[in-house]
Amino acid sequence: MSAAGGRIRRAVSAVAALAAAAAAAVLGPLPAQAATGTGGGTLVRTDDGWLRGTATAEGRQFLGVPYARPPVGDLRWKAPRPVRPWDGVRRATGFGNRCVQSASWDPGYENPSHTEDCLDLNVHTPEGRTGRLPVLVWLHGGGLTAGAGSDIVPDSFARRTGAVVVTVNYRLGALGFLASAGLDGEASDGVSGNYGMLDQQAALRWVRANIGRFGGDPGRVTVAGESAGGRSVCTQLASPTARGLYRAAVVESGAYGDCAGRERQRATADGAAFAKKAGCPDPRTALACLRGRPAERILAAQAGFDWGPVVGGAFLPVQPEAAYRNGSAARVPVLNGANSDEGRLFAFSQFDGRGAPLTAERYPQALAAAYGAELGARVLRRYPLADHASPTHAYGAALGDRMFACSALRMDTALARRGPVYAYEFADRTSPPFASLRRLDTDFDFGATHVNEVQYLFKHFGLTSPFNAEQRLLARQMVQYWGSFVRTGVPRADGGPAAPDQRTRPGQVLSLRTASAGGNTIDATVRDTHRCDLWDAVPAS
């Protein structure tokens, strides 16, 4: 069979598989009670068709709901298209496919995903609540190359806060963020590479159109995320095409690199290098060649490139930091923060996790390799080993301060120019490692590291964390703060201090701690603690 014939056969097989999957998802004729507008709380009509979810002790859940057409075939590297309506009732009782990504150490991610039909979301509604409820839309983390909406189970959060919670899948890696000259020619604004971010906006538009049928208020939507999800939120804050899709935002550990996007020239150069690596070196045929490559080949070729949003088009005219400072960013309340020991996870991954803990003798060389000789020497003076439990902890402190803590504080200052911004720091250094780390055979002290706060808000990977009594209390308080912000735009908790608004209390943050560590307090020393005088003077990373 010719190469063209092989491509046709694969395309026909893919269409047949999609049709079979769609048929399996539909339960058949509309039940009589649905036709009369009844049928119980697990039967809901959306703009695209009827869904049947499930009821749990916490509320209702509708899983694997498509919000855009599968981005396959000719729709690969195209802006998301509307879902084709279906007949009958579609099952919404199981999570959809994860977007294309490699295997990882996270629970449930032992195998890679090569499925591009992944543009689904999940809706969780609280038990016993009526009326038009506030809505939280959660964007998952994973470096914009991994993760899924199913990474958190927010049903308990929904019940305790009286909010509807929506979690979202979006395209990742090269399939979500490839930019090239050929794709620029197809883009309506001449700038390609923002497909994953446009997916997020499509999900928010689905929420605006449909969430009222689930008891949610489309006028009270908060968009939130952690790590790459937080970076997505701070990018959406700067995007003109996201205006009106949400009325508040939460950025958790997402300010790294000052939330900067890729400049178009660099992004298209990376795209050309990626095409060559994927076996499509001829610029004249690269795009057609890449669209013919299987997802496995695309995934294998994407390693070593920086995938993320691209600046210069209608989606992101200027860098987010510039949008914050010039006043063009969305003027909505923002809850923004980081964790006190962000860098320990990354330092562990670089050293101890590879069986080669950083030693005192190698510490100066490691800093020089990371920051260059001159800056590395300054970092060595500011992060002496005597101040830390181990060289890996010292290295992690410098890394976390530069990437996360000081970036978050700078973002607070910039955001305060355009509206309310409330600052927090998660500082429970006794917190158990999050689920992925608990699977490792290590006694490394991760402290309040990257991702660790997520388990205090939701069931991370659907698991219950092994909290002690003080940590359970802190988790309840954090849910109150986040829930208050989702409902009112101001984070408050019973008996706790109000989170400081950076417009009137610049540099102060709500420090979230267990009772034995002093409880939740207002900390005015975080900039000094994280040595931001050093890091604010060097380019963000």
Coordinates of C-alpha atoms in Angstrom, one line a residue:
M1 CA 0.0 0.0 0.0
S2 CA 1.3 3.5 -0.8
A3 CA 2.2 6.0 2.0
A4 CA -0.9 8.0 0.9
G5 CA -3.1 4.9 1.1
G6 CA -1.7 4.1 4.6
R7 CA -2.6 7.6 5.7
I8 CA -6.1 7.2 4.3
R9 CA -6.6 3.9 6.1
R10 CA -5.4 5.3 9.4
A11 CA -7.7 8.3 9.0
V12 CA -10.7 6.0 8.3
S13 CA -9.8 3.9 11.3
A14 CA -9.5 6.9 13.5
V15 CA -12.9 8.2 12.4
A16 CA -14.5 4.8 13.0
A17 CA -13.0 4.6 16.5
L18 CA -14.3 8.1 17.3
A19 CA -17.8 7.1 16.0
A20 CA -17.7 3.9 18.1
A21 CA -16.7 5.9 21.2
A22 CA -19.5 8.4 20.6
A23 CA -22.0 5.6 20.2
A24 CA -20.9 3.9 23.4
A25 CA -21.2 7.2 25.3
V26 CA -24.9 7.6 24.3
L27 CA -27.4 5.6 26.1
G28 CA -30.0 5.7 23.4
P29 CA -33.4 7.4 23.2
L30 CA -34.2 10.2 25.6
P31 CA -36.1 8.8 28.6
A32 CA -39.7 9.9 29.1
Q33 CA -39.0 11.8 32.3
A34 CA -36.2 13.8 30.6
A35 CA -38.5 14.7 27.7
T36 CA -40.9 16.3 30.3
G37 CA -38.1 18.3 31.9
T38 CA -37.8 16.0 35.0
G39 CA -35.6 13.0 35.7
G40 CA -33.7 13.8 38.9
G41 CA -30.6 15.7 39.7
T42 CA -28.2 13.5 37.7
L43 CA -29.9 14.3 34.3
V44 CA -29.0 17.7 32.9
R45 CA -29.4 19.2 29.5
T46 CA -26.5 21.2 28.1
D47 CA -26.4 23.2 24.8
D48 CA -24.9 20.1 23.2
G49 CA -27.2 17.4 24.5
W50 CA -28.4 15.5 27.6
L51 CA -25.9 14.2 30.2
R52 CA -26.4 11.7 32.9
G53 CA -24.0 11.9 35.9
T54 CA -23.9 10.2 39.2
A55 CA -24.9 11.1 42.8
T56 CA -22.4 10.7 45.7
A57 CA -22.5 11.5 49.4
E58 CA -20.9 14.9 48.6
G59 CA -23.2 15.9 45.7
R60 CA -23.4 15.2 42.0
Q61 CA -20.7 14.7 39.5
F62 CA -20.6 14.8 35.7
L63 CA -17.3 13.5 34.3
G64 CA -15.7 13.5 30.9
V65 CA -18.0 16.1 29.4
P66 CA -16.7 17.3 26.0
Y67 CA -16.4 21.1 25.7
A68 CA -14.8 21.2 22.3
R69 CA -14.5 18.9 19.3
P70 CA -11.6 16.4 19.4
P71 CA -8.6 18.2 18.0
V72 CA -7.6 15.3 15.7
G73 CA -6.8 15.0 12.0
D74 CA -7.1 18.4 10.3
L75 CA -8.0 20.0 13.7
R76 CA -4.6 19.2 15.2
W77 CA -3.0 22.6 15.9
K78 CA -6.2 24.5 15.3
A79 CA -8.2 26.7 17.7
P80 CA -10.8 24.6 19.5
R81 CA -14.1 24.0 17.6
P82 CA -17.6 23.7 19.1
V83 CA -18.8 20.2 20.1
R84 CA -21.2 18.5 17.6
P85 CA -24.5 18.0 19.5
W86 CA -25.5 14.4 20.2
D87 CA -28.9 12.7 20.4
G88 CA -30.1 10.7 23.4
V89 CA -28.4 10.8 26.8
R90 CA -24.6 10.8 27.1
R91 CA -23.0 9.0 30.0
A92 CA -21.0 11.4 32.2
T93 CA -19.9 8.8 34.8
G94 CA -16.2 8.4 34.1
F95 CA -13.2 10.7 33.4
G96 CA -12.3 11.3 29.8
N97 CA -8.9 10.7 28.2
R98 CA -5.8 12.5 29.5
C99 CA -4.2 14.7 26.8
V100 CA -1.0 13.3 25.2
Q101 CA 1.8 13.1 27.7
S102 CA 4.6 10.8 29.0
A103 CA 4.4 8.5 31.9
S104 CA 5.4 9.9 35.3
W105 CA 5.7 9.0 39.0
D106 CA 2.2 10.4 39.8
P107 CA -0.5 7.9 40.9
G108 CA -2.3 6.7 37.8
Y109 CA 0.3 8.0 35.4
E110 CA 2.4 4.9 35.2
N111 CA 1.7 4.7 31.4
P112 CA 1.8 7.4 28.8
S113 CA -1.2 8.8 27.1
H114 CA -1.3 9.0 23.3
T115 CA -4.9 10.1 22.9
E116 CA -5.7 13.5 21.4
D117 CA -9.5 13.2 22.0
C118 CA -9.1 14.8 25.4
L119 CA -10.9 18.1 25.5
D120 CA -13.2 17.2 28.4
L121 CA -14.2 18.8 31.7
N122 CA -15.7 17.5 35.0
V123 CA -18.5 19.2 37.0
H124 CA -18.9 18.7 40.7
T125 CA -22.0 20.1 42.5
P126 CA -22.6 20.2 46.3
E127 CA -25.2 18.2 48.1
G128 CA -28.1 20.1 49.6
R129 CA -27.3 23.5 48.0
T130 CA -29.8 25.3 45.8
G131 CA -29.9 28.6 44.0
R132 CA -27.3 30.1 41.8
L133 CA -24.0 29.0 43.3
P134 CA -20.5 30.4 42.8
V135 CA -18.3 28.5 40.4
L136 CA -14.6 27.5 40.7
V137 CA -12.9 26.4 37.4
W138 CA -9.6 24.6 38.1
L139 CA -6.7 24.4 35.7
H140 CA -4.3 21.6 36.5
G141 CA -0.5 21.8 36.9
G142 CA 2.1 19.7 35.2
G143 CA 4.5 22.1 33.5
L144 CA 2.1 22.4 30.5
T145 CA 3.3 19.0 29.4
A146 CA 1.4 16.7 31.9
G147 CA -1.6 16.4 34.2
A148 CA -5.4 16.3 33.8
G149 CA -8.5 17.7 35.4
S150 CA -8.9 14.3 37.2
D151 CA -5.8 15.1 39.3
I152 CA -8.0 16.6 42.0
V153 CA -11.4 15.4 43.3
P154 CA -13.0 18.6 44.6
D155 CA -16.4 17.1 45.8
S156 CA -15.7 17.7 49.5
F157 CA -14.5 21.3 48.7
A158 CA -17.7 21.8 46.7
R159 CA -19.9 20.7 49.6
R160 CA -18.1 22.6 52.3
T161 CA -18.0 25.9 50.3
G162 CA -21.3 25.7 48.5
A163 CA -19.6 26.1 45.1
V164 CA -19.8 24.2 41.8
V165 CA -16.3 23.1 40.8
V166 CA -15.2 22.4 37.3
T167 CA -11.9 20.8 36.4
V168 CA -10.5 21.0 32.8
N169 CA -8.3 19.1 30.4
Y170 CA -6.3 21.2 27.9
R171 CA -3.8 20.3 25.2
L172 CA -0.2 19.9 26.4
G173 CA 3.4 20.0 25.1
A174 CA 3.9 20.3 21.4
L175 CA 0.3 19.5 20.6
G176 CA -0.8 22.5 22.8
F177 CA 1.9 25.0 22.1
L178 CA 3.7 24.4 18.8
A179 CA 4.4 27.6 16.9
S180 CA 5.7 27.7 13.4
A181 CA 5.7 29.8 10.2
G182 CA 3.2 27.5 8.6
L183 CA 0.9 27.6 11.6
D184 CA 1.2 31.4 11.8
G185 CA -0.1 31.5 8.3
E186 CA -3.3 29.6 9.4
A187 CA -3.8 31.7 12.6
S188 CA -6.4 34.4 12.3
D189 CA -4.0 36.9 14.0
G190 CA -0.8 35.5 12.5
V191 CA 0.5 34.1 15.8
S192 CA 0.4 30.4 16.5
G193 CA 1.3 28.4 19.6
N194 CA -1.5 29.1 22.1
Y195 CA -3.8 26.1 21.5
G196 CA -3.7 24.9 25.1
M197 CA -4.6 28.3 26.4
L198 CA -7.4 28.7 23.8
D199 CA -8.7 25.3 25.1
Q200 CA -9.0 26.8 28.6
Q201 CA -10.9 29.8 27.2
A202 CA -13.2 27.4 25.3
A203 CA -13.9 25.6 28.6
L204 CA -14.7 28.9 30.3
R205 CA -17.1 29.7 27.5
W206 CA -18.7 26.3 28.0
V207 CA -19.1 27.1 31.7
R208 CA -20.7 30.5 30.9
A209 CA -23.2 28.9 28.6
N210 CA -24.0 25.8 30.6
I211 CA -23.2 26.0 34.3
G212 CA -26.6 27.5 35.2
R213 CA -28.1 24.1 34.3
F214 CA -25.9 22.6 37.1
G215 CA -26.9 25.2 39.7
G216 CA -23.9 27.5 39.1
D217 CA -23.9 31.2 38.5
P218 CA -22.2 32.1 35.2
G219 CA -21.7 35.6 36.6
R220 CA -19.6 34.4 39.6
V221 CA -16.9 32.3 38.1
T222 CA -13.4 32.1 39.7
V223 CA -10.6 30.6 37.5
A224 CA -7.9 29.0 39.6
G225 CA -4.8 26.8 39.2
E226 CA -1.6 25.6 40.7
S227 CA 1.9 25.5 39.2
A228 CA 1.4 25.4 35.4
G229 CA -2.3 25.9 36.1
G230 CA -1.4 29.0 38.1
R231 CA 0.8 30.2 35.3
S232 CA -2.2 29.6 33.0
V233 CA -4.3 31.8 35.2
C234 CA -1.8 34.7 35.3
T235 CA -1.6 34.4 31.5
Q236 CA -5.4 34.5 31.2
L237 CA -5.5 37.6 33.4
A238 CA -3.4 39.3 30.6
S239 CA -5.4 38.0 27.7
P240 CA -8.0 40.3 26.1
T241 CA -9.9 37.3 24.7
A242 CA -10.6 36.0 28.2
R243 CA -12.4 39.2 29.3
G244 CA -15.8 38.5 30.9
L245 CA -15.2 34.8 31.3
Y246 CA -14.5 35.0 35.0
R247 CA -14.9 37.5 37.8
A248 CA -11.9 36.4 40.2
A249 CA -8.7 34.5 39.9
V250 CA -6.5 32.3 42.1
V251 CA -2.8 31.8 41.3
E252 CA -1.0 29.1 43.3
S253 CA 2.7 28.9 42.7
G254 CA 2.2 30.1 39.2
A255 CA 4.2 33.3 39.1
Y256 CA 7.5 31.6 38.2
G257 CA 9.5 33.4 35.5
D258 CA 7.1 36.4 36.0
C259 CA 4.6 34.4 34.0
A260 CA 6.4 35.3 30.8
G261 CA 5.4 33.9 27.5
R262 CA 7.7 33.0 24.6
E263 CA 8.5 35.7 22.1
R264 CA 7.3 34.8 18.6
Q265 CA 10.7 34.7 17.0
R266 CA 12.0 32.2 19.6
A267 CA 8.8 30.2 19.5
T268 CA 8.9 29.7 15.7
A269 CA 12.6 28.9 15.8
D270 CA 11.9 26.2 18.4
G271 CA 9.0 25.0 16.1
A272 CA 11.4 24.6 13.2
A273 CA 13.9 22.7 15.4
F274 CA 11.1 20.5 16.7
A275 CA 9.8 19.7 13.2
K276 CA 13.3 18.6 12.2
K277 CA 13.6 16.4 15.3
A278 CA 10.2 14.9 14.5
G279 CA 11.4 14.0 11.0
C280 CA 9.8 16.8 9.1
P281 CA 12.8 19.1 8.2
D282 CA 11.5 20.7 5.0
P283 CA 9.7 24.0 5.9
R284 CA 7.6 23.7 2.8
T285 CA 6.1 20.4 3.8
A286 CA 6.7 20.4 7.6
L287 CA 3.2 21.2 8.7
A288 CA 1.5 18.5 6.6
C289 CA 4.3 16.1 7.6
L290 CA 3.7 16.8 11.3
R291 CA 0.0 16.5 11.0
G292 CA 0.6 13.0 9.6
R293 CA 2.8 12.0 12.5
P294 CA 1.3 9.8 15.2
A295 CA 1.0 11.3 18.7
E296 CA 3.7 8.9 19.9
R297 CA 6.2 10.4 17.5
I298 CA 5.1 14.0 18.5
L299 CA 5.5 13.2 22.2
A300 CA 8.9 11.6 21.7
A301 CA 10.2 14.7 19.8
Q302 CA 9.0 17.3 22.2
A303 CA 11.5 16.7 25.0
G304 CA 14.1 19.4 25.4
F305 CA 11.9 22.3 24.3
D306 CA 10.1 24.9 26.4
W307 CA 6.4 24.7 25.8
G308 CA 4.2 27.6 26.7
P309 CA 2.1 30.6 25.5
V310 CA 3.4 32.9 22.7
V311 CA 3.3 36.7 22.9
G312 CA 2.3 39.1 20.1
G313 CA -1.2 38.1 18.9
A314 CA -4.7 38.7 19.8
F315 CA -4.6 36.1 22.6
L316 CA -1.6 37.7 24.4
P317 CA -0.6 41.1 22.8
V318 CA 2.1 41.9 25.5
Q319 CA 3.9 40.0 28.3
P320 CA 1.6 39.4 31.3
E321 CA 3.9 41.6 33.6
A322 CA 3.5 44.5 31.1
A323 CA -0.2 44.0 31.0
Y324 CA -0.4 44.2 34.8
R325 CA 1.7 47.3 34.9
N326 CA 0.0 49.2 32.1
G327 CA -3.4 48.5 33.4
S328 CA -4.6 46.4 30.5
A329 CA -5.0 43.2 32.5
A330 CA -8.4 42.0 33.9
R331 CA -9.5 44.2 36.8
V332 CA -10.7 41.3 39.0
P333 CA -9.8 40.3 42.5
V334 CA -6.8 37.9 42.7
L335 CA -5.6 35.5 45.4
N336 CA -1.9 34.9 44.7
G337 CA 0.8 33.1 46.6
A338 CA 3.5 30.4 46.9
N339 CA 4.8 27.9 49.4
S340 CA 7.6 28.6 51.8
D341 CA 9.8 25.6 50.6
E342 CA 8.9 25.5 46.9
G343 CA 12.4 24.6 45.8
R344 CA 12.9 21.4 47.9
L345 CA 11.0 19.3 45.4
F346 CA 13.1 20.4 42.5
A347 CA 16.4 20.1 44.4
F348 CA 15.4 16.6 45.5
S349 CA 14.7 15.6 41.9
Q350 CA 18.0 17.0 40.8
F351 CA 20.1 15.4 43.5
D352 CA 18.8 13.0 46.2
G353 CA 16.1 11.6 44.0
R354 CA 18.8 10.4 41.6
G355 CA 20.8 8.8 44.4
A356 CA 23.4 11.5 44.5
P357 CA 22.6 13.9 47.5
L358 CA 24.4 17.2 47.1
T359 CA 27.5 17.4 49.3
A360 CA 29.1 20.4 51.1
E361 CA 32.1 20.1 48.8
R362 CA 29.9 20.2 45.6
Y363 CA 27.6 22.9 46.8
P364 CA 29.6 25.9 45.5
Q365 CA 30.0 24.2 42.1
A366 CA 26.3 23.4 41.9
L367 CA 25.5 27.1 42.5
A368 CA 28.0 28.3 39.9
A369 CA 26.5 25.8 37.4
A370 CA 23.0 27.1 38.1
Y371 CA 23.7 30.8 38.2
G372 CA 27.1 31.5 36.7
A373 CA 30.3 32.2 38.6
E374 CA 29.5 35.8 39.8
L375 CA 25.9 35.4 40.8
G376 CA 26.7 31.9 42.2
A377 CA 29.3 33.4 44.5
R378 CA 26.7 35.9 45.8
V379 CA 24.1 33.2 46.3
L380 CA 26.7 31.1 48.2
R381 CA 27.2 34.1 50.6
R382 CA 23.4 34.6 51.1
Y383 CA 22.6 30.9 51.5
P384 CA 25.4 29.5 53.7
L385 CA 25.2 25.8 54.6
A386 CA 25.2 26.7 58.3
D387 CA 21.6 28.1 57.8
H388 CA 20.2 24.8 56.4
A389 CA 19.8 21.2 57.3
S390 CA 21.6 19.9 54.2
P391 CA 23.2 21.2 51.1
T392 CA 20.2 20.0 49.1
H393 CA 17.9 22.2 51.3
A394 CA 20.2 25.2 50.9
Y395 CA 20.2 24.7 47.1
G396 CA 16.4 24.3 47.2
A397 CA 15.9 27.4 49.2
A398 CA 17.8 29.5 46.6
L399 CA 15.9 27.9 43.8
G400 CA 12.5 28.3 45.4
D401 CA 13.1 31.9 46.4
R402 CA 14.1 32.9 42.9
M403 CA 11.5 31.0 40.9
F404 CA 8.4 31.2 43.2
A405 CA 8.5 33.3 46.4
C406 CA 10.0 36.5 45.0
S407 CA 8.2 36.2 41.7
A408 CA 4.9 36.0 43.6
L409 CA 5.7 39.1 45.6
R410 CA 6.6 41.0 42.4
M411 CA 3.4 39.9 40.9
D412 CA 1.5 41.1 43.9
T413 CA 3.0 44.6 43.4
A414 CA 2.2 44.6 39.7
L415 CA -1.3 43.2 40.1
A416 CA -2.2 45.8 42.8
R417 CA -2.0 48.5 40.1
R418 CA -5.2 47.1 38.5
G419 CA -7.3 45.8 41.3
P420 CA -7.5 43.9 44.6
V421 CA -4.8 41.3 45.2
Y422 CA -4.6 39.2 48.3
A423 CA -1.3 37.5 49.2
Y424 CA -0.7 34.2 51.0
E425 CA 2.1 31.8 51.8
F426 CA 1.6 28.2 52.6
A427 CA 4.0 27.5 55.4
D428 CA 3.2 24.2 57.0
R429 CA 6.6 22.7 57.1
T430 CA 5.2 19.6 58.9
S431 CA 2.9 18.8 55.9
P432 CA 3.1 15.3 54.6
P433 CA 4.6 15.0 51.1
F434 CA 1.9 15.0 48.4
A435 CA 0.7 11.7 47.0
S436 CA 3.4 11.2 44.4
L437 CA 6.2 11.8 46.9
R438 CA 4.7 9.5 49.5
R439 CA 5.2 6.6 47.0
L440 CA 9.0 7.1 47.1
D441 CA 11.2 5.3 49.5
T442 CA 12.8 8.4 51.1
D443 CA 13.0 10.2 54.4
F444 CA 13.8 13.5 52.7
D445 CA 12.2 16.5 54.4
F446 CA 10.2 18.2 51.8
G447 CA 8.6 20.8 54.2
A448 CA 6.1 23.1 52.6
T449 CA 7.3 22.3 49.1
H450 CA 5.8 22.8 45.6
V451 CA 2.3 21.3 45.2
N452 CA 2.0 20.4 48.9
E453 CA -0.8 22.9 49.5
V454 CA -3.2 21.3 47.0
Q455 CA -3.9 18.3 49.3
Y456 CA -5.2 20.8 51.9
L457 CA -7.9 22.0 49.5
F458 CA -8.9 18.9 47.5
K459 CA -8.4 15.1 47.4
H460 CA -5.2 15.1 45.4
F461 CA -5.3 12.3 42.9
G462 CA -8.5 11.3 44.7
L463 CA -6.6 10.3 47.8
T464 CA -7.1 11.3 51.4
S465 CA -3.9 12.7 52.9
P466 CA -2.5 11.4 56.3
F467 CA -3.1 14.6 58.2
N468 CA -2.8 14.9 61.9
A469 CA -5.4 16.9 63.9
E470 CA -3.6 20.2 63.5
Q471 CA -3.2 19.7 59.8
R472 CA -6.9 18.8 59.4
L473 CA -7.7 22.1 61.2
L474 CA -5.5 24.0 58.8
A475 CA -7.1 22.3 55.8
R476 CA -10.5 23.3 57.0
Q477 CA -9.3 26.9 57.5
M478 CA -7.8 27.0 54.0
V479 CA -11.0 25.7 52.5
Q480 CA -12.8 28.5 54.3
Y481 CA -10.3 31.1 52.9
W482 CA -10.6 29.8 49.3
G483 CA -14.3 29.3 49.6
S484 CA -14.9 32.8 50.9
F485 CA -12.8 34.2 47.9
V486 CA -14.9 32.1 45.4
R487 CA -18.1 33.4 47.0
T488 CA -17.3 37.0 47.7
G489 CA -14.0 37.9 46.1
V490 CA -12.4 38.4 49.6
P491 CA -10.6 35.5 51.4
R492 CA -11.7 35.2 55.0
A493 CA -11.9 32.3 57.6
D494 CA -13.6 32.0 61.0
G495 CA -11.3 33.2 63.7
G496 CA -8.4 33.9 61.3
P497 CA -6.8 37.1 60.1
A498 CA -8.1 38.6 56.8
A499 CA -5.7 38.1 53.9
P500 CA -3.9 41.4 53.3
D501 CA -4.9 43.4 50.2
Q502 CA -1.7 44.5 48.5
R503 CA -3.2 47.9 47.6
T504 CA -3.3 48.9 51.2
R505 CA -0.8 46.5 52.9
P506 CA 2.0 45.9 50.4
G507 CA 4.5 43.2 51.2
Q508 CA 2.3 41.6 53.9
V509 CA 1.1 38.0 53.3
L510 CA -1.3 35.6 55.1
S511 CA 1.0 32.9 56.4
L512 CA -0.9 29.6 56.6
R513 CA 0.5 27.4 59.5
T514 CA -0.6 24.8 62.0
A515 CA -1.4 25.9 65.5
S516 CA 1.9 24.6 67.0
A517 CA 3.8 26.8 64.5
G518 CA 1.8 29.9 65.5
G519 CA -1.3 29.4 63.5
N520 CA -2.4 31.6 60.6
T521 CA -0.7 35.0 60.9
I522 CA 0.1 38.1 58.9
D523 CA 3.8 38.0 58.0
A524 CA 5.5 41.3 56.9
T525 CA 9.0 39.7 56.6
V526 CA 8.6 37.4 53.7
R527 CA 10.6 39.6 51.3
D528 CA 13.6 39.5 53.6
T529 CA 13.1 35.8 54.5
H530 CA 13.3 34.9 50.8
R531 CA 16.2 37.3 50.1
C532 CA 14.2 39.1 47.4
D533 CA 16.7 42.0 47.3
L534 CA 19.1 39.6 45.6
W535 CA 16.6 38.0 43.2
D536 CA 14.7 41.1 42.2
A537 CA 18.0 42.4 40.8
V538 CA 18.5 39.5 38.4
P539 CA 16.3 38.3 35.5
A540 CA 13.5 36.0 36.4
S541 CA 13.9 32.3 35.6

